[in-house]
Coordinates of N, CA and C in Angstrom, one line a residue:
X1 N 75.6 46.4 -191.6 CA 74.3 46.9 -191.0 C 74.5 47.3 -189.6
X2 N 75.1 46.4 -188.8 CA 75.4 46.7 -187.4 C 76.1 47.9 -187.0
X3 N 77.1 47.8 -188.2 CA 78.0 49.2 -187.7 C 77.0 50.0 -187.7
X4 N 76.6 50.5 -189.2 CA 75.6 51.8 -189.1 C 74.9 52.1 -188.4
X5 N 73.9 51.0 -188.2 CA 73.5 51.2 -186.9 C 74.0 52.0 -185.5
X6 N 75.2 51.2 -185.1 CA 76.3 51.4 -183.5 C 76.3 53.2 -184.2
X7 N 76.8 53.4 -185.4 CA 77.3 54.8 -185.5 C 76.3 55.8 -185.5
X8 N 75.2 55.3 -185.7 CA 73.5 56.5 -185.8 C 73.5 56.2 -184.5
X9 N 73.7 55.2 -183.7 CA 73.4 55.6 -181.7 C 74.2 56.4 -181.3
X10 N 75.6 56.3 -181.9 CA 76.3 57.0 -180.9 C 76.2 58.5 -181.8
X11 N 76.0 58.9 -182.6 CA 75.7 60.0 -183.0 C 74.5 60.7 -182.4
X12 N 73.6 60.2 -182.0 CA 72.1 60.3 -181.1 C 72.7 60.7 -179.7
X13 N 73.5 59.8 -179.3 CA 74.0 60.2 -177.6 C 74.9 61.1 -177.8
X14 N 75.9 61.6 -179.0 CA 76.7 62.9 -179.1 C 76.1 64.0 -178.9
X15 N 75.2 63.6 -179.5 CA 74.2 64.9 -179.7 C 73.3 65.4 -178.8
X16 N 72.5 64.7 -178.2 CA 72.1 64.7 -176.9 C 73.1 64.9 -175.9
X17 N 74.2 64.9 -175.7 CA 75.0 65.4 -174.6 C 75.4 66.6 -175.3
X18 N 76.1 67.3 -176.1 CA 75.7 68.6 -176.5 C 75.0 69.3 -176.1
X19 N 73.5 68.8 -176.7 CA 72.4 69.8 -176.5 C 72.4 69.9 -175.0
X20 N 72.7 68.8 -174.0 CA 72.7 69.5 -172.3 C 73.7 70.1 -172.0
X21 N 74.8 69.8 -172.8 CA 75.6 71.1 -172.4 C 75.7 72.1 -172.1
X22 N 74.8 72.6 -173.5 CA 74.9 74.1 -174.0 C 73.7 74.3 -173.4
X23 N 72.5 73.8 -173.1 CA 71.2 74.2 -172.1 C 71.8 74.7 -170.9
X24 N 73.3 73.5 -170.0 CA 73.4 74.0 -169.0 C 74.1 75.3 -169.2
X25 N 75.1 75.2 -169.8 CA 75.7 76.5 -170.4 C 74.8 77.8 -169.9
X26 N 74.0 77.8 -170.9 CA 73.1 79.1 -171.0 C 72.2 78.9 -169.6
X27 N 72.1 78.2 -169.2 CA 71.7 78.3 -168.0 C 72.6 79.3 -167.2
X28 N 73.5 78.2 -166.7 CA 74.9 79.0 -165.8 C 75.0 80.9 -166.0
X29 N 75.0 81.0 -167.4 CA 75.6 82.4 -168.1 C 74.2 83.2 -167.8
X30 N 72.9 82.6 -167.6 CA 71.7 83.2 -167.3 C 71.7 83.6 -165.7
X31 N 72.0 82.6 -164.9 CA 72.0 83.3 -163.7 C 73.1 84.1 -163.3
X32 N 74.2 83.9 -163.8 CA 75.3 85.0 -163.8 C 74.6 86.6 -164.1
X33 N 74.0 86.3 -165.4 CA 73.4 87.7 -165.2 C 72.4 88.2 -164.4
X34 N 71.8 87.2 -164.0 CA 71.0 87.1 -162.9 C 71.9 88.3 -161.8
X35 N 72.9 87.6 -161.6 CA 73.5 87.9 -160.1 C 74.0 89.4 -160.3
X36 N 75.0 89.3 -161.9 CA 75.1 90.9 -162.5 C 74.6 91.7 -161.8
X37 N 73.3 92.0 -162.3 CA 71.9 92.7 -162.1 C 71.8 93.3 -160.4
X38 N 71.8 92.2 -159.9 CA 71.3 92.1 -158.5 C 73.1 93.5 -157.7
X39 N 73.8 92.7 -157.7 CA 74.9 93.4 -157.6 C 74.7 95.2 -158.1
X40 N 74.6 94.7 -159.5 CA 75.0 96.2 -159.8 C 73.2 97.4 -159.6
X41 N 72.5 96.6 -159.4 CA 71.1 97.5 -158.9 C 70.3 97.4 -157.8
X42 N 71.1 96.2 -157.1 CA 70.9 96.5 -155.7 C 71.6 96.7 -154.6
X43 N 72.7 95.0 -154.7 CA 73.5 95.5 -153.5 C 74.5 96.7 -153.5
X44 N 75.6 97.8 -154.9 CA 75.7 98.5 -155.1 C 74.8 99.9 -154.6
X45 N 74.1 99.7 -155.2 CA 73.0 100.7 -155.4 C 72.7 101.0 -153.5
X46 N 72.3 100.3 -153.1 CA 71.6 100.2 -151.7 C 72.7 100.3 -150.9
X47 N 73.8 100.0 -151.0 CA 75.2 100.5 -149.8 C 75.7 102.1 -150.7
X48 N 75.6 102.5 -151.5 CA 75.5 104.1 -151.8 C 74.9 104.4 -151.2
X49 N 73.6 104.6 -151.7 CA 72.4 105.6 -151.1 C 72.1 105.4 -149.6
X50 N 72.8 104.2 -148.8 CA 72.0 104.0 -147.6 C 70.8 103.0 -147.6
X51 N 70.2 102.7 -148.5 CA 68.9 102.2 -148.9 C 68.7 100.8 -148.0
X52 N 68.1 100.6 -146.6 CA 68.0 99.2 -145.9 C 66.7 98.6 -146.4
X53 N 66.3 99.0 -146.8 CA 64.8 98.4 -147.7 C 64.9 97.7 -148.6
X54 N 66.4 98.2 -149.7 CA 66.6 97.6 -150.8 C 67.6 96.4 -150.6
X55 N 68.4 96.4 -149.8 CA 69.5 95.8 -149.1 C 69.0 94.2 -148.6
X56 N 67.8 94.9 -147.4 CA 67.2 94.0 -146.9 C 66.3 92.9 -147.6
X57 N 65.9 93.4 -149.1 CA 65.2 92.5 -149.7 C 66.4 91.1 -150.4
X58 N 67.7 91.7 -150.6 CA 68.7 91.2 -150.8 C 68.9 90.0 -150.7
X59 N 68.7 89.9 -148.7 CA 69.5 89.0 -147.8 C 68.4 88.1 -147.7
X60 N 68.8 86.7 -147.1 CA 68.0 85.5 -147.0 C 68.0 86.4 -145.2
X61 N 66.8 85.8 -144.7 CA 66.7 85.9 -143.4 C 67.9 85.2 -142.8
X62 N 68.4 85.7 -141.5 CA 69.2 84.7 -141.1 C 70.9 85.0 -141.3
X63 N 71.0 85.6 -142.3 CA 72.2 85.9 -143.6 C 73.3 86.4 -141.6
X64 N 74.3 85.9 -141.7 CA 75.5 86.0 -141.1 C 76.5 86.6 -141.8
X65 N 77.5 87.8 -141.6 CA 78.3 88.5 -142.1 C 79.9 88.3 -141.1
X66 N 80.9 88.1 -141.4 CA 82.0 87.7 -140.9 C 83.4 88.5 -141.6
X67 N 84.5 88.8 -140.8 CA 85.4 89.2 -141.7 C 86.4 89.8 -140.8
X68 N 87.0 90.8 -141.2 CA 87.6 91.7 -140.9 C 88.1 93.2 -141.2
X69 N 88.0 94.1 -140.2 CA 88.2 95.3 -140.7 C 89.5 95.9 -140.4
X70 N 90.5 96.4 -141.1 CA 92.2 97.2 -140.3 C 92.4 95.9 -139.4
X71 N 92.2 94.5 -139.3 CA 92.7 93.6 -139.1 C 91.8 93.2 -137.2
X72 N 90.7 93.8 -137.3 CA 90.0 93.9 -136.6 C 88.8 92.9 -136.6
X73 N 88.3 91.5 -135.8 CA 87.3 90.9 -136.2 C 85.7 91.7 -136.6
X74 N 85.6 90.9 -137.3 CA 83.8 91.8 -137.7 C 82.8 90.5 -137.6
X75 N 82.1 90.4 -137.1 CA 80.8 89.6 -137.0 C 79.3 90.3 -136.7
X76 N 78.7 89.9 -137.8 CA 77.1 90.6 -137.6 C 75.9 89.7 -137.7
X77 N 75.1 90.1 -137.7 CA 73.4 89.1 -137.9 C 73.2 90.4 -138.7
X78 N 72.7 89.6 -139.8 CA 71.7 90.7 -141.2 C 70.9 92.1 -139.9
X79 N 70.1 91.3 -139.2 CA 69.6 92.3 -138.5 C 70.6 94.4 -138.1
X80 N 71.7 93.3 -137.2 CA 73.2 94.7 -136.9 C 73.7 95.4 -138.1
X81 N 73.9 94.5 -139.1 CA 74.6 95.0 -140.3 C 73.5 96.3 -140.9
X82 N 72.5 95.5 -141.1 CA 71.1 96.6 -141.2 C 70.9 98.0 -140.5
X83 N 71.0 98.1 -139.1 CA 71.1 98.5 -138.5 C 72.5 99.9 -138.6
X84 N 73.3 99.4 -138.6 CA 74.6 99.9 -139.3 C 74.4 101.0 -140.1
X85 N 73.8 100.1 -141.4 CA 73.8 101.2 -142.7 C 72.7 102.4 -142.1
X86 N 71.8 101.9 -141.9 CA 70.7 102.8 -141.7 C 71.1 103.9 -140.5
X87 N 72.2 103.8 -140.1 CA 72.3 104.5 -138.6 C 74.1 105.9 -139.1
X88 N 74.7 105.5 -140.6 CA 75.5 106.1 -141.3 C 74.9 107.0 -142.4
X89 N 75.8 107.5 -142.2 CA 75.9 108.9 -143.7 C 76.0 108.2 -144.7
X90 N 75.2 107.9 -145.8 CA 75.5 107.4 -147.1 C 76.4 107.9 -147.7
X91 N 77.2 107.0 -148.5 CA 78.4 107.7 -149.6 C 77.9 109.2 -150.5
X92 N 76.5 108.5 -150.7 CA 75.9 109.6 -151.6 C 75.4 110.8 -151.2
X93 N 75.0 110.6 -149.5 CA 74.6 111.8 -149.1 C 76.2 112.8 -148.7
X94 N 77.4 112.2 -148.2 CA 78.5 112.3 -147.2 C 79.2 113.1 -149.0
X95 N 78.8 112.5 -150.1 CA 79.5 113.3 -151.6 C 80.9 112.6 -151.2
X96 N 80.9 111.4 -150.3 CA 82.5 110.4 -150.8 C 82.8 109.6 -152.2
X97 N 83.2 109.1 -152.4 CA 83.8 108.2 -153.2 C 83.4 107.1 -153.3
X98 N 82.3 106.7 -153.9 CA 82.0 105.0 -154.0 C 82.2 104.0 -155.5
X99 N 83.2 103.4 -154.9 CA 83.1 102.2 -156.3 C 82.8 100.9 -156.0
X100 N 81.8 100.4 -156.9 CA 82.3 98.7 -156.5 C 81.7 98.2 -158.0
X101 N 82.6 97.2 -157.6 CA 83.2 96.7 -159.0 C 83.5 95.2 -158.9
X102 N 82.9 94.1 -159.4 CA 82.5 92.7 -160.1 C 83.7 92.4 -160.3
X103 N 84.2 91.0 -159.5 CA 85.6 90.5 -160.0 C 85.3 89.3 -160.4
X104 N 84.5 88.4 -159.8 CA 84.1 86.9 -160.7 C 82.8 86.9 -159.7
X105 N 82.2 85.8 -160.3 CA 81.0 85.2 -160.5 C 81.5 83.7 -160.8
X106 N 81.0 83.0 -159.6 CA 80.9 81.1 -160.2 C 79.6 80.8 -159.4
X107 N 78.7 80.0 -160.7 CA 77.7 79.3 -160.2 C 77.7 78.3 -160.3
X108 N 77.2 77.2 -159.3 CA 77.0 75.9 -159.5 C 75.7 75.6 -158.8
X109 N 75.1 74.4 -159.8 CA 73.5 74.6 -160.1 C 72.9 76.3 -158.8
X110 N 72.7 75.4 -158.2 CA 71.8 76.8 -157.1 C 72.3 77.8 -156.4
X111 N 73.6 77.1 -156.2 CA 74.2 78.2 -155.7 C 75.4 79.0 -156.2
X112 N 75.9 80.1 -155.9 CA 76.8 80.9 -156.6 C 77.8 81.5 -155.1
X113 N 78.9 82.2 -156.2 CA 79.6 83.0 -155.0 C 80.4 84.0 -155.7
X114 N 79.9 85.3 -155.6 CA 80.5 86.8 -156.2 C 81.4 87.0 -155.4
X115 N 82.6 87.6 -155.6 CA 83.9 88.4 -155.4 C 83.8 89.8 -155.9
X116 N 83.7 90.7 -154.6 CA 83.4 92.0 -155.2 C 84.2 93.1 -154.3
X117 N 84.5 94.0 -155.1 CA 85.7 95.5 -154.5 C 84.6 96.6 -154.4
X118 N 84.7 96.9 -153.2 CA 83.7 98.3 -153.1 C 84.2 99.2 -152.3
X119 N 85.0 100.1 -152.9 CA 85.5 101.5 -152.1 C 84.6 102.4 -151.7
X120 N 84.6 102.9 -150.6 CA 83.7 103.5 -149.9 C 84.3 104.6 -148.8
X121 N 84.1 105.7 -148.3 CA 84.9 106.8 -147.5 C 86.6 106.1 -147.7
X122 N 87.1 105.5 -146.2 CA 88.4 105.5 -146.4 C 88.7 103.6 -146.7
X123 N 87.9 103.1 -146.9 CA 88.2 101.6 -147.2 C 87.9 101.3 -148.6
X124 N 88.6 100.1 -148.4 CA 89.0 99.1 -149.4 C 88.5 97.8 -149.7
X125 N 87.0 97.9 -149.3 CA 86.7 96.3 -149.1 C 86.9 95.4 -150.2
X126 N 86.9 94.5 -149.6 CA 86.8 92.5 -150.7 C 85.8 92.5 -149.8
X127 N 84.3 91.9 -150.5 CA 83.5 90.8 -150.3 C 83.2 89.4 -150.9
X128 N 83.4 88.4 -150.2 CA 82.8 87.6 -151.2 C 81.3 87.4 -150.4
X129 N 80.7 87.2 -151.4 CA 79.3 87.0 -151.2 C 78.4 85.8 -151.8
X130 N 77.9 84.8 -150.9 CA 77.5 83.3 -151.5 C 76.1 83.6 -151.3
X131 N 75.5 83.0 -152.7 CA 74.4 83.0 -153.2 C 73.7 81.9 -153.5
X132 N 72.2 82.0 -152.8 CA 71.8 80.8 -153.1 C 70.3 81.0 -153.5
X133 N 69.5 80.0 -154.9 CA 68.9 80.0 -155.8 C 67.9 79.8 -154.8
X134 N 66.7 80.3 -154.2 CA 65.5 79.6 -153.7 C 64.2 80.2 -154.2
X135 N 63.5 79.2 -154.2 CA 62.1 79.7 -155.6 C 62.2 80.7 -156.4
X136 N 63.4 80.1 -157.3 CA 63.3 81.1 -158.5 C 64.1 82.1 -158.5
X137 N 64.7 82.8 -157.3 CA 65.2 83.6 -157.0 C 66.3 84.2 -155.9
X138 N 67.6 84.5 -156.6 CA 68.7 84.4 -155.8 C 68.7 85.3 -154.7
X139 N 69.1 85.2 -153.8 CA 69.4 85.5 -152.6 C 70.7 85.5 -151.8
X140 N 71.0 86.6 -151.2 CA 72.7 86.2 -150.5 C 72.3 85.5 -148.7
X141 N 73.0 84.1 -149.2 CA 72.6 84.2 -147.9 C 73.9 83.8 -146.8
X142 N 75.3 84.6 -147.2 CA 76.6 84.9 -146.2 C 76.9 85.6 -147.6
X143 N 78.1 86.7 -146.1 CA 78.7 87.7 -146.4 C 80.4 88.0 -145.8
X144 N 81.4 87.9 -146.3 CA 82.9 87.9 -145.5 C 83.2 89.3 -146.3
X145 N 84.0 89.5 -145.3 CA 84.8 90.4 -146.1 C 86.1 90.9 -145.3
X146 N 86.8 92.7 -146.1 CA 88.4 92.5 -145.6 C 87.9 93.7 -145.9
X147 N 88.6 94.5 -145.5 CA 89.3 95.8 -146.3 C 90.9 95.9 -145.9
X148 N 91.7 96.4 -146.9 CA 92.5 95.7 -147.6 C 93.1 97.7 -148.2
X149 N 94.3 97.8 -147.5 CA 95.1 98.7 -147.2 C 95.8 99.0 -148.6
X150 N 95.4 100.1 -149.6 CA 95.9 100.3 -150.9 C 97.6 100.6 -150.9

């Protein structure tokens, strides 16, 4: 009787840790698409067209950008970087060459960090971009990046 018992508990706690697995699972795989989305309809979208409105809704206030350009330091405040776009020829308007293109995605619980290639006039950038979950809703709040000589 004992055993049966011990083996219907631990069958109850197998199962129960399952089921959180696969909740966190689909969790994870839910804000990944979350971030998809965001990438490919905003931050994409909004360094095309120029768009600082769309861009700007993007970034956490505050958002610091760091990196390097042809081996050149880069440091900005969301504010400069803003500034920046809005003050250039859009890819879209300029009829250059824009790709960018999704290399990984890892989330853990709230926060995440995308790795992304965005060709643009004559560069080659890597960004990674860290993301963080606040009411509900992700937000980037840093930005590094390279451009990176084909």
């Amino acid at each position: 009787m004992k055993t049966l018992l011990l083996t219907a508990l631990m069958f109850c706690i197998l199962q129960n840790i399952n089921a959180q697995k696969t909740e966190k699972m689909e969790t994870t795989e839910q804000d990944s698409l979350a971030i998809v989305k965001i990438l490919e309809q905003v931050y994409f979208k909004g360094l095309y067209e120029g768009d600082v409105n769309l861009l700007k809704d993007l970034f956490n206030p505050g958002t610091l950008l760091f990196g390097d350009i042809n081996g050149q330091p880069y440091a900005k405040t969301l504010e400069e970087y803003l500034e920046g776009v809005a003050n250039r020829v859009s890819p879209k308007d300029s009829g250059n060459v824009f790709k960018g293109k999704i290399i990984s995605i890892d989330v853990i619980n709230t926060i995440a960090m995308a790795k992304v290639n965005v060709k643009m006039y004559t560069f080659n950038y890597y960004d990674l971009l860290t993301f963080h979950k606040l009411n509900g809703k992700w937000v980037r709040v840093n930005k590094t990046l390279t451009n990176v000589n084909e």
